PDB file of C-alpha atoms in Angstrom:
ATOM      1  CA  UNK A 331      63.811 -34.652 -33.333  1.00 50.00           C
ATOM      2  CA  UNK A 332      67.533 -35.258 -33.225  1.00 51.00           C
ATOM      3  CA  UNK A 333      70.136 -32.810 -34.258  1.00 47.00           C
ATOM      4  CA  UNK A 334      73.747 -33.635 -34.950  1.00 49.00           C
ATOM      5  CA  UNK A 335      76.460 -31.899 -32.855  1.00 46.00           C
ATOM      6  CA  UNK A 336      77.988 -30.760 -36.078  1.00 49.00           C
ATOM      7  CA  UNK A 337      74.790 -29.013 -37.288  1.00 48.00           C
ATOM      8  CA  UNK A 338      74.390 -27.260 -33.990  1.00 45.00           C
ATOM      9  CA  UNK A 339      78.108 -26.199 -33.789  1.00 52.00           C
ATOM     10  CA  UNK A 340      77.916 -24.235 -37.104  1.00 48.00           C
ATOM     11  CA  UNK A 341      75.467 -21.466 -35.941  1.00 51.00           C
ATOM     12  CA  UNK A 342      77.410 -21.169 -32.659  1.00 50.00           C
ATOM     13  CA  UNK A 343      80.629 -20.740 -34.381  1.00 46.00           C
ATOM     14  CA  UNK A 344      79.254 -18.221 -36.984  1.00 46.00           C
ATOM     15  CA  UNK A 345      77.838 -16.142 -34.196  1.00 48.00           C
ATOM     16  CA  UNK A 346      81.127 -16.112 -32.202  1.00 45.00           C
ATOM     17  CA  UNK A 347      83.070 -15.168 -35.415  1.00 47.00           C
ATOM     18  CA  UNK A 348      80.621 -12.301 -36.282  1.00 47.00           C
ATOM     19  CA  UNK A 349      80.674 -11.070 -32.608  1.00 48.00           C
ATOM     20  CA  UNK A 350      84.562 -10.987 -32.775  1.00 49.00           C
ATOM     21  CA  UNK A 351      84.441  -8.941 -35.955  1.00 49.00           C
ATOM     22  CA  UNK A 352      81.979  -6.391 -34.538  1.00 48.00           C
ATOM     23  CA  UNK A 353      84.264  -5.662 -31.587  1.00 56.00           C
ATOM     24  CA  UNK A 354      87.457  -5.179 -33.637  1.00 71.00           C
ATOM     25  CA  UNK A 355      89.177  -1.916 -32.861  1.00 74.00           C
ATOM     26  CA  UNK A 356      89.068   0.606 -35.577  1.00 87.00           C
ATOM     27  CA  UNK A 357      92.185   1.190 -37.625  1.00 92.00           C
ATOM     28  CA  UNK A 358      93.631   4.841 -37.661  1.00 95.00           C
ATOM     29  CA  UNK A 359      95.770   6.073 -40.559  1.00 97.00           C
ATOM     30  CA  UNK A 360      98.338   8.925 -40.106  1.00 97.00           C
ATOM     31  CA  UNK A 361     100.376  11.116 -42.481  1.00 97.00           C
ATOM     32  CA  UNK A 362     103.504  13.113 -42.097  1.00 97.00           C
ATOM     33  CA  UNK A 363     102.547  15.495 -44.940  1.00 96.00           C
ATOM     34  CA  UNK A 364     101.482  18.826 -43.511  1.00 92.00           C
ATOM     35  CA  UNK A 365      98.275  20.666 -44.497  1.00 88.00           C
ATOM     36  CA  UNK A 366      98.663  22.830 -47.519  1.00 81.00           C
ATOM     37  CA  UNK A 367      99.524  26.417 -46.720  1.00 72.00           C
ATOM     38  CA  UNK A 368      97.979  29.211 -48.744  1.00 64.00           C
ATOM     39  CA  UNK A 369     100.779  31.736 -47.874  1.00 63.00           C
ATOM     40  CA  UNK A 370     103.065  32.653 -50.750  1.00 60.00           C
ATOM     41  CA  UNK A 371     106.822  32.744 -50.068  1.00 66.00           C
ATOM     42  CA  UNK A 372     108.136  36.304 -50.247  1.00 67.00           C
ATOM     43  CA  UNK A 373     111.553  35.341 -51.592  1.00 84.00           C
ATOM     44  CA  UNK A 374     110.899  32.535 -54.194  1.00 90.00           C
ATOM     45  CA  UNK A 375     113.913  30.512 -55.326  1.00 92.00           C
ATOM     46  CA  UNK A 376     115.138  30.715 -58.868  1.00 91.00           C
ATOM     47  CA  UNK A 377     115.561  26.909 -59.106  1.00 95.00           C
ATOM     48  CA  UNK A 378     113.444  23.798 -58.972  1.00 96.00           C
ATOM     49  CA  UNK A 379     114.008  21.052 -56.452  1.00 97.00           C
ATOM     50  CA  UNK A 380     114.353  17.291 -56.990  1.00 97.00           C
ATOM     51  CA  UNK A 381     113.614  15.472 -53.661  1.00 98.00           C
ATOM     52  CA  UNK A 382     115.023  11.973 -54.100  1.00 98.00           C
ATOM     53  CA  UNK A 383     113.520   8.859 -52.517  1.00 98.00           C
ATOM     54  CA  UNK A 384     114.316   8.683 -48.786  1.00 98.00           C
ATOM     55  CA  UNK A 385     116.134   5.901 -47.101  1.00 97.00           C
ATOM     56  CA  UNK A 386     114.610   4.719 -43.735  1.00 96.00           C
ATOM     57  CA  UNK A 387     115.963   2.295 -41.074  1.00 95.00           C
ATOM     58  CA  UNK A 388     114.426  -1.110 -41.563  1.00 93.00           C
ATOM     59  CA  UNK A 389     113.353  -1.572 -37.989  1.00 91.00           C
ATOM     60  CA  UNK A 390     110.825   1.489 -38.309  1.00 94.00           C
ATOM     61  CA  UNK A 391     110.063   0.955 -42.072  1.00 93.00           C
ATOM     62  CA  UNK A 392     106.718  -0.677 -41.241  1.00 94.00           C
ATOM     63  CA  UNK A 393     103.105   0.004 -42.013  1.00 96.00           C
ATOM     64  CA  UNK A 394     102.414   0.304 -38.271  1.00 95.00           C
ATOM     65  CA  UNK A 395     103.584   3.074 -36.037  1.00 96.00           C
ATOM     66  CA  UNK A 396     106.594   1.715 -33.906  1.00 95.00           C
ATOM     67  CA  UNK A 397     106.817   2.971 -30.350  1.00 94.00           C
ATOM     68  CA  UNK A 398     110.172   2.959 -28.435  1.00 88.00           C
ATOM     69  CA  UNK A 399     109.899   1.770 -24.808  1.00 85.00           C
ATOM     70  CA  UNK A 400     112.927   1.895 -22.576  1.00 80.00           C
ATOM     71  CA  UNK A 401     116.398   1.211 -23.615  1.00 82.00           C
ATOM     72  CA  UNK A 402     115.622  -1.738 -25.949  1.00 83.00           C
ATOM     73  CA  UNK A 403     111.929  -2.515 -26.248  1.00 86.00           C
ATOM     74  CA  UNK A 404     109.700  -1.532 -29.201  1.00 88.00           C
ATOM     75  CA  UNK A 405     105.994  -2.001 -29.728  1.00 91.00           C
ATOM     76  CA  UNK A 406     104.279  -2.322 -33.062  1.00 91.00           C
ATOM     77  CA  UNK A 407     100.765  -0.733 -33.120  1.00 93.00           C
ATOM     78  CA  UNK A 408      98.489  -2.728 -35.308  1.00 91.00           C
ATOM     79  CA  UNK A 409      95.592  -0.155 -35.057  1.00 94.00           C
ATOM     80  CA  UNK A 410      97.810   2.860 -35.775  1.00 96.00           C
ATOM     81  CA  UNK A 411      99.193   2.903 -39.300  1.00 97.00           C
ATOM     82  CA  UNK A 412     100.891   5.202 -41.705  1.00 97.00           C
ATOM     83  CA  UNK A 413      98.831   6.199 -44.727  1.00 97.00           C
ATOM     84  CA  UNK A 414     101.706   5.222 -47.115  1.00 97.00           C
ATOM     85  CA  UNK A 415     105.014   3.559 -46.677  1.00 97.00           C
ATOM     86  CA  UNK A 416     106.989   5.537 -44.168  1.00 97.00           C
ATOM     87  CA  UNK A 417     109.726   6.416 -46.555  1.00 97.00           C
ATOM     88  CA  UNK A 418     107.036   7.948 -48.929  1.00 98.00           C
ATOM     89  CA  UNK A 419     105.569   9.770 -45.972  1.00 98.00           C
ATOM     90  CA  UNK A 420     108.858  11.327 -45.116  1.00 98.00           C
ATOM     91  CA  UNK A 421     109.704  12.148 -48.737  1.00 98.00           C
ATOM     92  CA  UNK A 422     106.246  13.743 -49.194  1.00 98.00           C
ATOM     93  CA  UNK A 423     106.577  15.789 -46.087  1.00 98.00           C
ATOM     94  CA  UNK A 424     110.040  17.011 -46.895  1.00 98.00           C
ATOM     95  CA  UNK A 425     108.901  17.849 -50.443  1.00 98.00           C
ATOM     96  CA  UNK A 426     105.903  19.859 -49.156  1.00 97.00           C
ATOM     97  CA  UNK A 427     107.915  21.670 -46.594  1.00 97.00           C
ATOM     98  CA  UNK A 428     110.713  22.594 -48.936  1.00 98.00           C
ATOM     99  CA  UNK A 429     108.417  23.690 -51.768  1.00 96.00           C
ATOM    100  CA  UNK A 430     106.642  25.987 -49.359  1.00 96.00           C
ATOM    101  CA  UNK A 431     109.746  27.390 -47.732  1.00 96.00           C
ATOM    102  CA  UNK A 432     111.503  27.998 -51.019  1.00 97.00           C
ATOM    103  CA  UNK A 433     108.586  28.973 -53.156  1.00 95.00           C
ATOM    104  CA  UNK A 434     109.339  26.378 -55.793  1.00 95.00           C
ATOM    105  CA  UNK A 435     108.279  22.956 -57.065  1.00 94.00           C
ATOM    106  CA  UNK A 436     109.389  19.488 -56.630  1.00 96.00           C
ATOM    107  CA  UNK A 437     110.065  17.853 -60.089  1.00 95.00           C
ATOM    108  CA  UNK A 438     111.097  14.532 -58.913  1.00 95.00           C
ATOM    109  CA  UNK A 439     110.016  11.970 -61.645  1.00 91.00           C
ATOM    110  CA  UNK A 440     108.724  14.699 -63.946  1.00 90.00           C
ATOM    111  CA  UNK A 441     110.236  15.765 -67.337  1.00 84.00           C
ATOM    112  CA  UNK A 442     112.308  18.881 -67.076  1.00 78.00           C
ATOM    113  CA  UNK A 443     112.785  21.702 -69.590  1.00 75.00           C
ATOM    114  CA  UNK A 444     116.160  22.503 -71.012  1.00 76.00           C
ATOM    115  CA  UNK A 445     118.153  25.077 -69.121  1.00 80.00           C
ATOM    116  CA  UNK A 446     116.028  24.693 -65.916  1.00 85.00           C
ATOM    117  CA  UNK A 447     118.229  25.078 -62.706  1.00 93.00           C
ATOM    118  CA  UNK A 448     117.687  22.052 -60.390  1.00 95.00           C
ATOM    119  CA  UNK A 449     118.800  21.336 -56.843  1.00 97.00           C
ATOM    120  CA  UNK A 450     118.808  17.761 -55.868  1.00 97.00           C
ATOM    121  CA  UNK A 451     118.168  16.713 -52.295  1.00 98.00           C
ATOM    122  CA  UNK A 452     118.783  13.353 -50.737  1.00 98.00           C
ATOM    123  CA  UNK A 453     117.786  12.617 -47.059  1.00 98.00           C
ATOM    124  CA  UNK A 454     119.077   9.371 -45.358  1.00 98.00           C
ATOM    125  CA  UNK A 455     117.090   8.914 -42.124  1.00 98.00           C
ATOM    126  CA  UNK A 456     119.338   7.325 -39.511  1.00 97.00           C
ATOM    127  CA  UNK A 457     117.070   7.386 -36.522  1.00 96.00           C
ATOM    128  CA  UNK A 458     113.304   7.804 -36.335  1.00 97.00           C
ATOM    129  CA  UNK A 459     112.237   7.198 -32.621  1.00 96.00           C
ATOM    130  CA  UNK A 460     108.754   7.605 -31.329  1.00 96.00           C
ATOM    131  CA  UNK A 461     108.196   7.786 -27.613  1.00 95.00           C
ATOM    132  CA  UNK A 462     104.515   8.394 -26.470  1.00 93.00           C
ATOM    133  CA  UNK A 463     104.685  11.003 -23.743  1.00 93.00           C
ATOM    134  CA  UNK A 464     108.366  11.505 -24.514  1.00 94.00           C
ATOM    135  CA  UNK A 465     110.180  12.686 -27.677  1.00 96.00           C
ATOM    136  CA  UNK A 466     109.796  12.359 -31.395  1.00 97.00           C
ATOM    137  CA  UNK A 467     113.537  12.207 -32.560  1.00 97.00           C
ATOM    138  CA  UNK A 468     114.862  12.449 -36.204  1.00 98.00           C
ATOM    139  CA  UNK A 469     118.525  11.890 -36.969  1.00 98.00           C
ATOM    140  CA  UNK A 470     119.448  12.209 -40.639  1.00 98.00           C
ATOM    141  CA  UNK A 471     122.312  12.757 -43.077  1.00 98.00           C
ATOM    142  CA  UNK A 472     121.506  14.726 -46.311  1.00 98.00           C
ATOM    143  CA  UNK A 473     123.064  16.127 -49.332  1.00 98.00           C
ATOM    144  CA  UNK A 474     122.278  19.069 -51.410  1.00 98.00           C
ATOM    145  CA  UNK A 475     123.582  19.302 -55.152  1.00 97.00           C
ATOM    146  CA  UNK A 476     123.251  22.086 -57.510  1.00 94.00           C
ATOM    147  CA  UNK A 477     125.836  24.499 -58.888  1.00 90.00           C
ATOM    148  CA  UNK A 478     127.885  23.495 -55.785  1.00 95.00           C
ATOM    149  CA  UNK A 479     127.123  20.679 -53.265  1.00 96.00           C
ATOM    150  CA  UNK A 480     126.963  20.226 -49.466  1.00 97.00           C
ATOM    151  CA  UNK A 481     126.776  17.121 -47.194  1.00 98.00           C
ATOM    152  CA  UNK A 482     125.242  17.753 -43.755  1.00 98.00           C
ATOM    153  CA  UNK A 483     123.556  15.954 -40.804  1.00 98.00           C
ATOM    154  CA  UNK A 484     120.758  17.008 -38.480  1.00 98.00           C
ATOM    155  CA  UNK A 485     119.306  15.755 -35.175  1.00 98.00           C
ATOM    156  CA  UNK A 486     116.031  17.119 -33.943  1.00 98.00           C
ATOM    157  CA  UNK A 487     113.765  16.167 -31.103  1.00 97.00           C
ATOM    158  CA  UNK A 488     110.161  17.424 -30.390  1.00 97.00           C
ATOM    159  CA  UNK A 489     108.014  16.784 -27.428  1.00 96.00           C
ATOM    160  CA  UNK A 490     105.625  13.991 -28.470  1.00 94.00           C
ATOM    161  CA  UNK A 491     102.443  14.549 -26.272  1.00 89.00           C
ATOM    162  CA  UNK A 492     100.386  11.755 -25.017  1.00 91.00           C
ATOM    163  CA  UNK A 493      98.272  10.690 -27.986  1.00 95.00           C
ATOM    164  CA  UNK A 494      99.164   9.060 -31.352  1.00 96.00           C
ATOM    165  CA  UNK A 495      98.071  12.119 -33.262  1.00 96.00           C
ATOM    166  CA  UNK A 496     100.334  14.378 -31.083  1.00 96.00           C
ATOM    167  CA  UNK A 497     103.167  11.947 -31.696  1.00 97.00           C
ATOM    168  CA  UNK A 498     102.774  12.246 -35.498  1.00 97.00           C
ATOM    169  CA  UNK A 499     102.499  15.991 -35.207  1.00 97.00           C
ATOM    170  CA  UNK A 500     105.687  16.109 -33.288  1.00 97.00           C
ATOM    171  CA  UNK A 501     107.433  14.223 -36.211  1.00 98.00           C
ATOM    172  CA  UNK A 502     105.901  16.680 -38.564  1.00 97.00           C
ATOM    173  CA  UNK A 503     107.463  19.534 -36.649  1.00 97.00           C
ATOM    174  CA  UNK A 504     110.870  17.672 -36.540  1.00 98.00           C
ATOM    175  CA  UNK A 505     110.772  17.140 -40.264  1.00 98.00           C
ATOM    176  CA  UNK A 506     109.882  20.900 -40.736  1.00 98.00           C
ATOM    177  CA  UNK A 507     112.899  21.827 -38.657  1.00 98.00           C
ATOM    178  CA  UNK A 508     115.257  19.709 -40.897  1.00 98.00           C
ATOM    179  CA  UNK A 509     113.528  21.019 -44.050  1.00 98.00           C
ATOM    180  CA  UNK A 510     114.315  24.567 -42.804  1.00 97.00           C
ATOM    181  CA  UNK A 511     118.099  23.664 -42.441  1.00 98.00           C
ATOM    182  CA  UNK A 512     118.110  21.970 -45.894  1.00 98.00           C
ATOM    183  CA  UNK A 513     116.271  25.000 -47.386  1.00 97.00           C
ATOM    184  CA  UNK A 514     118.929  27.338 -46.062  1.00 96.00           C
ATOM    185  CA  UNK A 515     121.689  25.347 -47.686  1.00 97.00           C
ATOM    186  CA  UNK A 516     119.706  24.799 -50.886  1.00 97.00           C
ATOM    187  CA  UNK A 517     119.410  28.546 -51.434  1.00 96.00           C
ATOM    188  CA  UNK A 518     123.160  28.842 -51.230  1.00 95.00           C
ATOM    189  CA  UNK A 519     123.961  25.970 -53.490  1.00 95.00           C
ATOM    190  CA  UNK A 520     121.304  27.030 -55.991  1.00 93.00           C
ATOM    191  CA  UNK A 521     122.965  30.354 -56.309  1.00 91.00           C
ATOM    192  CA  UNK A 522     126.483  28.791 -56.782  1.00 91.00           C
ATOM    193  CA  UNK A 523     127.778  29.624 -53.233  1.00 91.00           C
ATOM    194  CA  UNK A 524     129.216  27.101 -50.829  1.00 87.00           C
ATOM    195  CA  UNK A 525     126.492  25.549 -48.615  1.00 86.00           C
ATOM    196  CA  UNK A 526     127.502  25.772 -44.912  1.00 90.00           C
ATOM    197  CA  UNK A 527     125.753  23.253 -42.800  1.00 94.00           C
ATOM    198  CA  UNK A 528     123.733  24.677 -40.045  1.00 87.00           C
TER     199      UNK A 528
END
């Protein structure tokens, strides 16, 4: 019995393709939003916050984690991805941190009642560097506007650790530090005082 080469090639090609799919590395997703804390803030703010959309440098605004290597090299990790766009991850983390620190709620995109005191917060990320085994570095300019206003800048670095999860947690800590600085200014601005940059 004779078989054509084409007929024999299809099962072989199918087997190779399926074998390739079976050995594909699993994809991991990461979030910057911290776990919810059950602890209540002792000194709850008398105002609501409106955390505006965050600006992110285009070179790191990718679905994949971007690692910095050396002075000029970057590596895009296809198997390590953000759970949502990086700008949304940063905004979500900042909103969660500020809501917890101030004992208030983020009303961005929600209807507001008449007479509610609202402090608006805008973060512009200038640098978001990730070095495995090195540092997670965040540089950002930010504004706080309420009864008064303030424009400030922050630069924070945290030890990154040797795993991708450690690196993401380092970025969570860096964002929490920046949120702490913003919260300090927001309390002053929300009460009508001049907000002094940390």
